[in-house]
Amino acid sequence: MSVHAPEMPILVDDETGVWTTDALPMLYVPRHFFVNNHMAIEEELGPDRYAEILYKAGYKSAYYWCEKEAEEHGLVGEEIFAHYMKRLSQRGWGIFTTEELDIAAGVAKVRLDNSAFVYQYGKVNRKVDYMFTGWFAGAMDQIAQSLGYDVKTKAVQTQSAAEEGCDFGMFETTPVA
């Protein structure tokens, strides 16, 4: 396995210790810590209820992130979505690849390889990376709004590498009817 240093800027405030990448404060935590907390909450609430909560929070967070990053870097349209997928991949969540993107139509397909959740859960024959789902709709809606489009979207995870017969995750974003 080859390795390399992070490809994104990380600044640490000398007084507060706050880590910042681009325009936003960040946290750096071990993957097992994060996923173990995720699993504990899922155990208490059940995966379906937890997925609903995470969808809303993820949507809101992605919307905000795309808005702030677009301002910070002067990005518009597809550039914002590409930057988002790049940063998600660089931060260790997995490798996100945009397979289809039509912002005006509210359509996107994103492939996920090497999911941090699948590494922890293994092959459990269910979708385990649902935390990401709301992120795609939030990103799409922010970008669409910034371009003046009226489209609103929803996202679903159609497969996970944690499921038998699947080697990667897939998420699809479509317009809300």
XYZ file of C-alpha atoms in Angstrom:
177
model
C 0.000 0.000 0.000
C 1.342 3.418 -0.897
C 0.515 6.492 1.176
C 0.695 10.266 0.856
C 0.186 13.348 3.007
C -3.279 14.975 3.103
C -4.102 16.873 -0.072
C -6.157 19.566 1.620
C -5.025 22.544 3.650
C -5.182 22.073 7.407
C -4.498 25.048 9.666
C -4.458 24.912 13.465
C -5.214 28.069 15.451
C -2.356 28.608 17.916
C -4.641 30.020 20.615
C -7.720 27.798 20.356
C -6.384 24.605 18.788
C -9.247 24.684 16.255
C -8.425 22.906 12.994
C -9.621 24.605 9.799
C -9.756 23.393 6.216
C -10.686 26.000 3.644
C -13.497 28.058 5.205
C -14.710 25.660 7.896
C -13.606 24.383 11.313
C -12.922 20.641 11.367
C -12.538 17.775 13.831
C -9.980 15.019 13.484
C -11.097 11.814 15.206
C -10.188 8.134 14.803
C -12.494 6.298 12.407
C -13.242 3.555 14.929
C -14.355 6.168 17.475
C -16.765 7.785 15.046
C -18.174 4.543 13.643
C -18.486 2.942 17.084
C -20.579 5.936 18.210
C -22.634 5.600 15.030
C -23.206 1.894 15.723
C -24.210 2.545 19.348
C -26.837 5.107 18.329
C -28.086 2.821 15.562
C -28.462 0.008 18.111
C -30.632 2.212 20.329
C -32.771 3.854 17.633
C -32.717 1.220 14.913
C -31.148 1.810 11.502
C -34.309 3.170 9.857
C -34.996 5.857 12.464
C -31.319 6.773 12.718
C -31.131 7.080 8.919
C -34.047 9.566 8.976
C -32.291 11.721 11.570
C -28.963 11.587 9.749
C -30.605 12.441 6.424
C -31.954 15.725 7.773
C -28.729 16.647 9.557
C -26.603 15.620 6.579
C -28.759 17.591 4.152
C -28.431 20.734 6.247
C -24.684 20.271 6.703
C -23.990 19.625 3.016
C -26.048 22.642 2.000
C -24.068 24.848 4.389
C -20.724 23.316 3.392
C -21.339 23.856 -0.333
C -22.465 27.427 0.263
C -19.361 28.298 2.315
C -16.907 26.478 0.052
C -18.368 28.091 -3.066
C -17.829 31.504 -1.457
C -14.317 30.616 -0.257
C -13.091 29.303 -3.622
C -15.298 31.193 -6.102
C -16.864 27.954 -7.339
C -20.131 27.647 -9.272
C -22.340 24.827 -10.492
C -20.683 21.489 -11.137
C -17.394 22.826 -9.716
C -18.972 22.896 -6.255
C -20.197 19.299 -6.508
C -16.801 18.122 -7.800
C -15.048 19.956 -4.951
C -17.424 18.368 -2.426
C -16.774 14.840 -3.724
C -13.034 15.518 -3.711
C -13.032 16.798 -0.120
C -15.224 13.922 1.118
C -12.764 11.499 -0.452
C -9.748 13.345 0.958
C -11.191 13.287 4.481
C -11.295 9.486 4.667
C -15.023 8.751 4.356
C -14.344 6.675 1.231
C -13.738 7.395 -2.436
C -16.697 9.218 -3.989
C -17.013 9.220 -7.776
C -19.671 11.226 -9.606
C -21.080 8.959 -12.303
C -23.900 11.255 -13.409
C -24.681 14.901 -12.682
C -27.411 17.132 -14.112
C -28.037 19.950 -11.663
C -30.858 21.563 -13.635
C -32.720 18.242 -13.688
C -31.844 17.450 -10.059
C -30.189 14.169 -10.988
C -26.959 12.686 -9.684
C -25.429 9.246 -9.249
C -22.487 8.870 -6.900
C -20.425 5.722 -6.457
C -18.737 5.020 -3.128
C -15.692 2.780 -2.860
C -13.798 2.000 0.351
C -16.523 3.242 2.691
C -15.350 3.914 6.239
C -18.558 2.271 7.448
C -18.092 -0.894 5.401
C -14.550 -1.237 6.753
C -15.982 -1.293 10.289
C -19.207 -3.263 9.691
C -17.983 -5.715 7.056
C -20.418 -7.745 4.927
C -23.633 -7.557 6.979
C -26.024 -7.747 4.005
C -27.596 -4.336 4.508
C -26.855 -0.722 3.693
C -24.558 0.715 6.358
C -23.337 3.962 4.774
C -26.734 5.686 4.863
C -25.224 8.619 6.750
C -24.078 10.020 3.406
C -27.493 9.974 1.714
C -28.764 13.406 2.757
C -25.438 14.932 1.817
C -26.104 14.529 -1.901
C -29.561 16.118 -1.830
C -28.277 18.980 0.337
C -25.397 19.624 -2.043
C -27.621 19.423 -5.130
C -30.253 21.762 -3.682
C -27.689 24.370 -2.626
C -26.002 24.313 -6.018
C -29.328 24.383 -7.885
C -30.547 27.323 -5.810
C -27.283 29.209 -6.375
C -27.853 28.799 -10.123
C -31.476 29.950 -9.909
C -33.065 26.538 -10.532
C -36.324 25.692 -8.754
C -35.610 21.958 -8.484
C -35.679 20.276 -5.050
C -34.178 16.840 -4.663
C -34.180 13.703 -2.553
C -31.465 11.083 -2.377
C -31.469 7.340 -1.739
C -28.782 4.753 -1.294
C -29.423 2.005 -3.833
C -26.640 -0.353 -2.768
C -23.825 -0.780 -0.267
C -20.578 -2.727 -0.406
C -21.735 -4.226 2.911
C -24.417 -6.129 0.960
C -23.790 -9.551 -0.567
C -22.942 -9.302 -4.253
C -22.028 -5.593 -4.089
C -18.492 -4.291 -4.329
C -19.320 -0.587 -3.960
C -22.010 1.750 -2.710
C -24.318 3.782 -4.945
C -26.441 6.833 -4.216
C -28.995 8.411 -6.530
C -30.440 11.905 -6.317
C -33.678 12.717 -8.132
C -36.154 15.607 -8.119
C -38.934 15.595 -5.550
C -42.214 15.033 -7.350
